[in-house]
Amino acid sequence: MLINKAYKFRLYPSKEQEIFIAKTIGCSRFVFNRFLGQWNDTYQETGKGLTYSSCSAQLTKLKKEFIWLKEVDSIALQSSLKNLADSYTRFFKKQNKAPRFKSKKNPVQSYTTKVTNSNMAIVNNKIKLPKLGLVRLAKSREVEGRILSATVRRNPSGKFFVSIVVKTDVQPLKKTESSIGIDLGIKDFAVFSDGHKMDNHTFTAKMEKKLKREQRKLSRRALNAKNNGMNLLDAKNYQKQKRRVARLHERVMNQRDDFLHKLSTDLIKNHDIVCIEDL
């Protein structure tokens, strides 16, 4: 059975590649916000939005007006435009709220690019990306399948990750002739129908003392920056401490994700049917 499968790896770009990633993210955000403004104006005037094809034609003209848009991956700009069109399509179908402007203050920044003419590949412990070239990555497992797209992301901690979507063939798991029921709780994380319980791992509580100390430092540095009339984006001490706090939150998040992934994988591999209550 052919499915789309995602692989996530940490990236270790060089300083030049970090700058280029930041440029690509900024240009993608600029294109998204620019056409979102036009889309909103058209919607208010006519009650209808624009189309992806009309915006794509305007993007070509926009590159002549803003030369720096030509420096980055053109597919990333088109993907940003496609995401905007898809968001408005879902909005008109009442599947979600209207798209909002993207901010450079958002803690997670990313851009998406797609495969064209073999411009993306895994080469040993590196990944080839459009305009970036070969970027070192922590390849924890082999990528199986045909690569379709890749999303490069910068976390609040300053770490870079790439999510690769591939088309691959998977085989169904062997039948276990077993079923299990799960009741999620507060005192215990889960109680299973076979009688055993799963403890509620309080990852945040274990890091609480350290988190409070580092967050107090962050608040003091924010106050010092404001007293000195500095913008927080330009305050190096504040930004350094902000990344330190983000790394602590990221560690807690990784511990929680690791726990959930291991538990869900174990349930799926050992049971054909998993039942939960409908709240």
XYZ file of N, CA and C in Angstrom, residues 13-218:
618
model
N 23.279 23.260 9.739
C 23.744 24.109 8.633
C 24.957 24.944 9.036
N 25.734 25.349 8.044
C 26.850 26.272 8.285
C 26.292 27.671 8.528
N 27.149 28.615 8.902
C 26.694 29.984 9.145
C 26.073 30.591 7.896
N 26.696 30.342 6.730
C 26.160 30.861 5.467
C 24.802 30.242 5.162
N 24.660 28.942 5.437
C 23.379 28.273 5.195
C 22.305 28.753 6.163
N 22.690 29.050 7.407
C 21.731 29.606 8.377
C 21.185 30.948 7.884
N 22.076 31.782 7.347
C 21.662 33.091 6.817
C 20.710 32.902 5.650
N 21.030 31.942 4.771
C 20.176 31.707 3.605
C 18.812 31.164 4.016
N 18.778 30.284 5.040
C 17.499 29.768 5.544
C 16.657 30.911 6.089
N 17.299 31.821 6.847
C 16.585 32.977 7.401
C 16.031 33.857 6.282
N 16.800 34.035 5.209
C 16.337 34.834 4.066
C 15.130 34.177 3.407
N 15.200 32.856 3.212
C 14.108 32.137 2.560
C 12.833 32.203 3.398
N 12.986 32.042 4.715
C 11.823 32.140 5.610
C 11.217 33.537 5.531
N 12.076 34.566 5.552
C 11.599 35.946 5.485
C 10.890 36.256 4.180
N 11.441 35.795 3.063
C 10.821 36.041 1.757
C 9.490 35.293 1.630
N 9.435 34.059 2.145
C 8.191 33.291 2.102
C 7.111 33.983 2.926
N 7.510 34.513 4.071
C 6.558 35.239 4.918
C 6.088 36.517 4.231
N 7.005 37.219 3.551
C 6.663 38.456 2.837
C 5.639 38.180 1.737
N 5.864 37.114 0.961
C 4.952 36.761 -0.129
C 3.580 36.391 0.426
N 3.564 35.605 1.493
C 2.294 35.196 2.109
C 1.508 36.424 2.577
N 2.163 37.327 3.309
C 1.480 38.507 3.854
C 1.051 39.481 2.760
N 1.882 39.621 1.741
C 1.571 40.535 0.641
C 0.274 40.122 -0.067
N 0.195 38.845 -0.414
C -0.981 38.375 -1.150
C -2.182 38.167 -0.226
N -1.928 37.941 1.060
C -3.039 37.861 2.007
C -3.737 39.214 2.101
N -2.949 40.305 2.094
C -3.534 41.645 2.107
C -4.400 41.888 0.880
N -3.888 41.497 -0.297
C -4.658 41.667 -1.541
C -5.920 40.797 -1.510
N -5.768 39.578 -0.991
C -6.898 38.647 -0.921
C -7.997 39.216 -0.029
N -7.597 39.783 1.122
C -8.565 40.362 2.054
C -9.301 41.550 1.430
N -8.550 42.411 0.726
C -9.160 43.578 0.074
C -10.176 43.140 -0.973
N -9.794 42.147 -1.778
C -10.696 41.655 -2.827
C -11.937 41.006 -2.219
N -11.755 40.278 -1.126
C -12.881 39.609 -0.467
C -13.870 40.628 0.111
N -13.348 41.718 0.684
C -14.215 42.755 1.247
C -14.980 43.506 0.156
N -14.336 43.680 -1.004
C -14.967 44.432 -2.092
C -15.975 43.595 -2.876
N -15.644 42.336 -3.135
C -16.460 41.513 -4.034
C -17.135 40.326 -3.339
N -16.671 39.981 -2.129
C -17.205 38.792 -1.465
C -16.563 37.510 -1.955
N -15.588 37.635 -2.853
C -14.854 36.486 -3.373
C -13.356 36.759 -3.246
N -12.592 35.696 -3.170
C -11.147 35.849 -3.071
C -10.475 35.812 -4.429
N -9.151 35.773 -4.409
C -8.367 35.637 -5.633
C -8.192 34.144 -5.938
N -7.357 33.831 -6.903
C -7.046 32.439 -7.215
C -5.533 32.248 -7.169
N -5.142 31.002 -6.995
C -3.712 30.709 -6.944
C -3.016 31.093 -8.245
N -3.660 30.791 -9.380
C -3.034 31.071 -10.686
C -2.837 32.566 -10.907
N -3.812 33.386 -10.503
C -3.680 34.837 -10.686
C -2.585 35.399 -9.788
N -2.489 34.885 -8.563
C -1.438 35.340 -7.642
C -0.065 34.880 -8.113
N -0.006 33.681 -8.680
C 1.266 33.160 -9.187
C 1.795 34.029 -10.322
N 0.886 34.507 -11.180
C 1.289 35.400 -12.268
C 1.798 36.726 -11.712
N 1.159 37.216 -10.651
C 1.599 38.468 -10.033
C 2.942 38.314 -9.334
N 3.211 37.108 -8.830
C 4.477 36.855 -8.137
C 5.665 37.065 -9.076
N 5.502 36.684 -10.339
C 6.563 36.885 -11.326
C 6.875 38.378 -11.480
N 5.844 39.209 -11.508
C 6.040 40.661 -11.607
C 6.628 41.221 -10.316
N 6.231 40.614 -9.190
C 6.710 41.086 -7.888
C 8.223 40.892 -7.761
N 8.739 39.827 -8.372
C 10.179 39.562 -8.314
C 10.979 40.630 -9.056
N 10.364 41.254 -10.062
C 11.038 42.338 -10.777
C 11.062 43.610 -9.938
N 10.032 43.768 -9.105
C 9.958 44.952 -8.237
C 10.876 44.796 -7.026
N 10.903 43.595 -6.453
C 11.755 43.314 -5.307
C 12.798 42.273 -5.737
N 13.969 42.742 -6.148
C 14.999 41.875 -6.711
C 15.454 40.797 -5.732
N 15.429 41.114 -4.430
C 15.935 40.158 -3.432
C 15.094 38.893 -3.353
N 13.885 38.894 -3.917
C 13.079 37.672 -3.931
C 13.687 36.608 -4.844
N 14.533 37.040 -5.793
C 15.156 36.095 -6.721
C 16.324 35.346 -6.082
N 16.796 35.831 -4.925
C 17.946 35.210 -4.286
C 17.605 33.861 -3.664
N 16.346 33.677 -3.278
C 15.974 32.471 -2.527
C 15.309 31.435 -3.436
N 14.957 30.305 -2.841
C 14.324 29.198 -3.561
C 12.944 29.615 -4.073
N 12.768 29.627 -5.387
C 11.503 30.064 -5.981
C 10.355 29.107 -5.636
N 10.671 27.819 -5.448
C 9.631 26.841 -5.121
C 9.074 27.113 -3.725
N 9.925 27.607 -2.824
C 9.470 27.934 -1.466
C 8.462 29.075 -1.508
N 8.690 30.052 -2.395
C 7.756 31.170 -2.530
C 6.422 30.687 -3.106
N 6.492 29.801 -4.099
C 5.266 29.241 -4.677
C 4.510 28.396 -3.644
N 5.244 27.672 -2.813
C 4.604 26.853 -1.772
C 3.892 27.736 -0.755
N 4.506 28.878 -0.426
C 3.876 29.821 0.502
C 2.561 30.337 -0.074
N 2.581 30.612 -1.370
C 1.378 31.077 -2.064
C 0.315 29.986 -2.132
N 0.758 28.744 -2.359
C -0.173 27.610 -2.414
C -0.819 27.380 -1.047
N -0.037 27.527 0.024
C -0.591 27.366 1.377
C -1.661 28.412 1.656
N -1.430 29.640 1.170
C -2.420 30.707 1.344
C -3.713 30.369 0.603
N -3.583 29.899 -0.644
C -4.764 29.539 -1.435
C -5.539 28.397 -0.781
N -4.809 27.400 -0.258
C -5.459 26.274 0.408
C -6.177 26.724 1.684
N -5.556 27.682 2.412
C -6.180 28.180 3.642
C -7.490 28.882 3.339
N -7.504 29.675 2.256
C -8.737 30.374 1.887
C -9.792 29.404 1.362
N -9.364 28.346 0.675
C -10.316 27.330 0.201
C -11.016 26.675 1.377
N -10.252 26.343 2.415
C -10.852 25.741 3.616
C -11.734 26.748 4.345
N -11.344 28.031 4.307
C -12.147 29.069 4.952
C -13.515 29.195 4.285
N -13.539 29.195 2.948
C -14.803 29.308 2.223
C -15.678 28.065 2.431
N -15.051 26.920 2.715
C -15.810 25.700 3.005
C -16.189 25.618 4.486
N -15.830 26.673 5.249
C -16.112 26.765 6.689
C -15.435 25.645 7.476
N -14.244 25.279 7.018
C -13.463 24.252 7.710
C -12.495 24.860 8.714
N -12.155 26.138 8.540
C -11.286 26.827 9.488
C -11.512 28.329 9.398
N -10.872 29.058 10.298
C -10.987 30.512 10.290
C -10.154 31.098 9.147
N -10.366 32.373 8.884
C -9.629 33.037 7.808
C -8.141 33.073 8.147
N -7.278 32.919 7.150
C -5.822 32.965 7.416
C -5.401 34.317 7.968
N -4.380 34.295 8.830
C -3.889 35.518 9.451
C -2.478 35.826 8.976
N -2.077 37.069 9.158
C -0.741 37.484 8.753
C 0.312 36.768 9.601
N 1.415 36.412 8.965
C 2.514 35.749 9.671
C 3.430 36.809 10.285
N 3.967 36.479 11.444
C 4.836 37.421 12.156
C 6.242 36.847 12.301
N 7.233 37.712 12.200
C 8.613 37.264 12.405
C 8.895 37.002 13.884
N 7.947 37.406 14.761
C 8.090 37.138 16.193
C 7.567 35.758 16.572
N 6.956 35.074 15.615
C 6.460 33.728 15.885
C 7.638 32.837 16.289
N 7.514 32.067 17.377
C 8.653 31.269 17.844
C 9.146 30.216 16.852
N 8.239 29.667 16.042
C 8.635 28.660 15.053
C 8.540 29.269 13.654
N 9.637 29.216 12.909
C 9.684 29.756 11.553
C 10.054 28.627 10.592
N 9.405 28.593 9.430
C 9.676 27.498 8.500
C 9.353 27.895 7.068
N 9.835 27.077 6.140
C 9.435 27.189 4.737
C 9.422 25.793 4.134
N 8.620 25.611 3.093
C 8.466 24.307 2.445
C 8.908 24.394 0.995
N 9.628 23.389 0.543
C 10.046 23.304 -0.851
C 9.715 21.918 -1.386
N 9.605 21.804 -2.695
C 9.200 20.532 -3.315
C 10.249 20.067 -4.319
N 10.159 18.776 -4.649
C 11.122 18.165 -5.567
C 10.794 18.526 -7.013
N 11.771 19.048 -7.720
C 11.671 19.261 -9.165
C 13.040 18.973 -9.780
N 13.057 18.129 -10.784
C 14.303 17.813 -11.502
C 15.422 17.333 -10.583
N 15.076 16.450 -9.653
C 16.069 15.834 -8.760
C 16.883 16.861 -7.975
N 16.204 17.923 -7.506
C 16.915 18.964 -6.745
C 17.000 18.647 -5.252
N 16.537 17.442 -4.858
C 16.541 17.051 -3.459
C 16.936 15.582 -3.343
N 17.861 15.280 -2.431
C 18.309 13.897 -2.269
C 19.056 13.748 -0.953
N 19.103 12.500 -0.458
C 19.895 12.178 0.724
C 21.223 11.614 0.249
N 22.322 12.250 0.651
C 23.663 11.810 0.247
C 24.469 11.534 1.517
N 24.629 10.248 1.845
C 25.313 9.840 3.074
C 24.634 10.480 4.282
N 25.362 11.308 5.033
C 24.769 11.957 6.211
C 24.435 13.418 5.929
N 24.122 13.714 4.665
C 23.748 15.071 4.270
C 22.500 15.036 3.401
N 21.801 16.171 3.352
C 20.643 16.282 2.484
C 20.876 17.434 1.506
N 20.556 17.164 0.263
C 20.678 18.195 -0.772
C 19.354 18.935 -0.879
N 19.398 20.260 -0.661
C 18.200 21.088 -0.723
C 18.389 22.195 -1.751
N 17.300 22.636 -2.419
C 17.408 23.671 -3.449
C 18.076 24.938 -2.926
N 19.089 25.404 -3.656
C 19.839 26.638 -3.373
C 20.722 26.547 -2.132
N 20.397 25.609 -1.214
C 21.211 25.453 0.002
C 22.391 24.530 -0.231
N 22.239 23.595 -1.165
C 23.278 22.607 -1.392
C 23.196 21.491 -0.371
N 24.335 20.907 -0.031
C 24.379 19.806 0.924
C 24.433 20.346 2.351
N 23.502 19.883 3.178
C 23.432 20.307 4.576
C 23.562 19.059 5.455
N 24.433 19.124 6.441
C 24.644 17.980 7.327
C 23.410 17.754 8.193
N 23.035 16.498 8.374
C 21.887 16.170 9.212
C 22.181 14.951 10.063
N 21.456 14.821 11.179
C 21.606 13.659 12.051
C 20.671 12.570 11.537
N 21.194 11.720 10.666
C 20.358 10.699 10.031
C 20.248 9.494 10.959
N 19.155 9.461 11.727
C 18.957 8.393 12.702
C 18.429 7.116 12.062
N 17.910 7.193 10.843
C 17.414 6.015 10.135
C 17.422 6.285 8.645
N 17.331 5.214 7.869
C 17.352 5.346 6.419
C 16.002 5.846 5.908
N 16.053 6.706 4.900
C 14.836 7.226 4.275
C 14.446 6.289 3.136
N 13.280 5.678 3.258
C 12.814 4.725 2.259
C 11.654 5.323 1.479
N 11.794 5.416 0.167
C 10.733 5.943 -0.674
C 11.200 7.105 -1.536
N 10.287 7.611 -2.340
C 10.587 8.727 -3.247
C 10.248 10.042 -2.548
N 11.246 10.923 -2.459
C 11.061 12.204 -1.773
C 10.109 13.102 -2.565
N 9.123 13.692 -1.860
C 8.155 14.593 -2.481
C 8.401 16.056 -2.105
N 8.646 16.301 -0.823
C 8.831 17.675 -0.364
C 9.631 17.686 0.929
N 10.054 18.878 1.324
C 10.800 19.028 2.573
C 10.442 20.362 3.211
N 10.298 20.366 4.523
C 10.030 21.590 5.277
C 11.196 21.838 6.224
N 11.829 22.993 6.062
C 12.940 23.385 6.930
C 12.387 24.284 8.016
N 12.703 23.961 9.265
C 12.115 24.686 10.395
C 13.199 25.123 11.380
N 13.022 26.334 11.914
C 13.903 26.823 12.979
C 13.087 26.945 14.259
N 13.482 26.218 15.290
C 12.771 26.216 16.560
C 13.151 27.427 17.418
N 12.370 27.729 18.471
C 12.722 28.840 19.360
C 14.092 28.676 20.011
N 14.531 27.412 20.169
C 15.835 27.141 20.785
C 16.989 27.445 19.847
N 16.673 27.772 18.576
C 17.723 28.046 17.594
C 18.153 26.825 16.813
N 17.568 25.654 17.107
C 17.908 24.433 16.384
C 17.139 24.369 15.064
N 17.755 23.698 14.084
C 17.141 23.555 12.765
C 16.746 22.095 12.541
N 15.579 21.903 11.916
C 15.082 20.563 11.609
C 14.551 20.535 10.179
N 14.557 19.354 9.592
C 13.949 19.177 8.279
C 12.969 18.011 8.355
N 11.769 18.210 7.834
C 10.760 17.156 7.739
C 10.622 16.776 6.274
N 10.915 15.527 5.955
C 10.909 15.042 4.574
C 9.684 14.167 4.360
N 8.899 14.473 3.343
C 7.733 13.654 2.993
C 8.092 12.781 1.800
N 7.871 11.469 1.943
C 8.206 10.537 0.868
C 6.981 9.696 0.520
N 6.972 9.210 -0.688
C 5.960 8.234 -1.124
C 6.599 6.854 -0.994
N 6.013 6.008 -0.148
C 6.627 4.710 0.115
C 5.573 3.619 0.220
N 6.023 2.388 0.072
C 5.137 1.230 0.135
C 5.259 0.593 1.518
N 4.146 0.433 2.221
C 4.166 -0.176 3.551
C 3.312 -1.435 3.550
N 3.689 -2.374 4.411
C 2.956 -3.626 4.541
C 2.175 -3.621 5.855
N 0.955 -4.150 5.866
C 0.166 -4.187 7.115
C 0.828 -5.068 8.161
N 0.613 -4.733 9.448
C 1.164 -5.521 10.543
C 0.438 -6.866 10.645
N 1.129 -7.838 11.207
C 0.528 -9.164 11.387
C -0.587 -9.093 12.440
N -1.636 -9.890 12.243
C -2.756 -9.922 13.175
C -2.315 -10.537 14.508
N -2.785 -9.928 15.602
C -2.438 -10.430 16.932
C -3.629 -11.080 17.632
N -4.835 -10.917 17.029
C -6.071 -11.450 17.617
C -6.260 -10.934 19.048
N -5.921 -9.676 19.258
C -6.004 -9.089 20.595
C -6.636 -7.702 20.505
N -7.371 -7.318 21.544
C -7.971 -5.986 21.606
C -7.790 -5.431 23.013
N -7.875 -4.111 23.144
C -7.675 -3.478 24.449
C -8.471 -2.181 24.532
N -8.947 -1.854 25.733
C -9.654 -0.600 25.964
C -8.812 0.324 26.830
N -8.914 1.637 26.583
C -8.116 2.621 27.314
C -9.035 3.666 27.925
N -8.800 3.977 29.195
C -9.519 5.054 29.875
C -8.479 6.057 30.368
N -8.445 7.227 29.754
C -7.490 8.256 30.169
C -7.973 8.911 31.453
N -7.040 9.162 32.368
C -7.411 9.734 33.647
C -6.564 10.926 34.035
N -6.693 11.336 35.298
C -5.940 12.471 35.827
C -4.835 11.971 36.766
N -5.213 11.136 37.730
C -4.226 10.582 38.653
C -3.285 9.644 37.916
N -3.841 8.730 37.143
C -3.058 7.844 36.273
C -3.215 8.340 34.839
N -2.151 8.213 34.062
C -2.239 8.656 32.672
C -3.284 7.850 31.916
N -3.277 6.537 32.135
C -4.249 5.672 31.454
C -4.467 4.403 32.269
N -5.705 3.904 32.213
C -6.055 2.613 32.820
C -6.536 1.717 31.684
N -5.942 0.531 31.573
C -6.243 -0.369 30.465
C -7.216 -1.460 30.902
N -7.932 -1.979 29.928
C -8.969 -2.975 30.211
C -8.402 -4.281 30.743
N -7.118 -4.536 30.536
C -6.521 -5.769 31.069
C -6.069 -5.608 32.524
N -6.327 -4.395 33.101
C -6.066 -4.197 34.520
C -4.841 -3.372 34.864
N -3.876 -3.270 33.962
C -2.671 -2.519 34.329
C -2.850 -1.025 34.082
N -2.052 -0.234 34.793
C -2.141 1.221 34.726
C -0.826 1.812 34.230
N -0.937 3.015 33.633
C 0.245 3.755 33.181
C 0.367 5.015 34.020
N 1.516 5.175 34.683
C 1.720 6.342 35.538
C 1.680 7.626 34.730
N 1.245 8.689 35.387
C 1.204 10.007 34.753
C 2.566 10.671 34.939
N 3.378 10.659 33.908
C 4.727 11.220 33.988
C 4.657 12.746 34.013
N 5.109 13.333 35.104
C 5.069 14.802 35.258
C 6.422 15.383 34.835
N 6.627 15.428 33.522
C 7.909 15.905 33.008
C 8.155 17.367 33.376
N 7.098 18.193 33.289
C 7.247 19.621 33.576
C 7.586 19.850 35.043
N 6.953 19.078 35.948
C 7.188 19.250 37.381
C 8.640 18.975 37.752
N 9.259 18.007 37.084
C 10.652 17.666 37.370
C 11.596 18.802 36.965
N 11.196 19.588 35.991
C 12.031 20.678 35.510
C 11.560 22.024 36.067
N 10.554 21.995 36.934
C 9.890 23.227 37.359
C 10.830 24.216 38.035
N 11.667 23.746 38.952
C 12.568 24.636 39.691
C 13.533 25.354 38.755
N 14.121 24.596 37.832
C 15.074 25.187 36.880
C 14.372 26.143 35.927
N 13.174 25.762 35.486
C 12.414 26.617 34.572
C 12.075 27.958 35.223
N 11.639 27.917 36.495
C 11.287 29.153 37.187
C 12.489 30.081 37.313
N 13.644 29.503 37.640
C 14.853 30.311 37.787
C 15.236 30.983 36.472
N 15.212 30.217 35.387
C 15.605 30.771 34.085
C 14.567 31.774 33.575
N 13.298 31.558 33.877
C 12.254 32.493 33.444
C 12.337 33.815 34.208
N 12.757 33.747 35.486
C 12.965 34.988 36.237
C 14.110 35.797 35.629
N 15.172 35.107 35.217
C 16.278 35.780 34.542
C 15.800 36.444 33.256
N 14.934 35.727 32.524
C 14.402 36.261 31.273
C 13.597 37.531 31.520
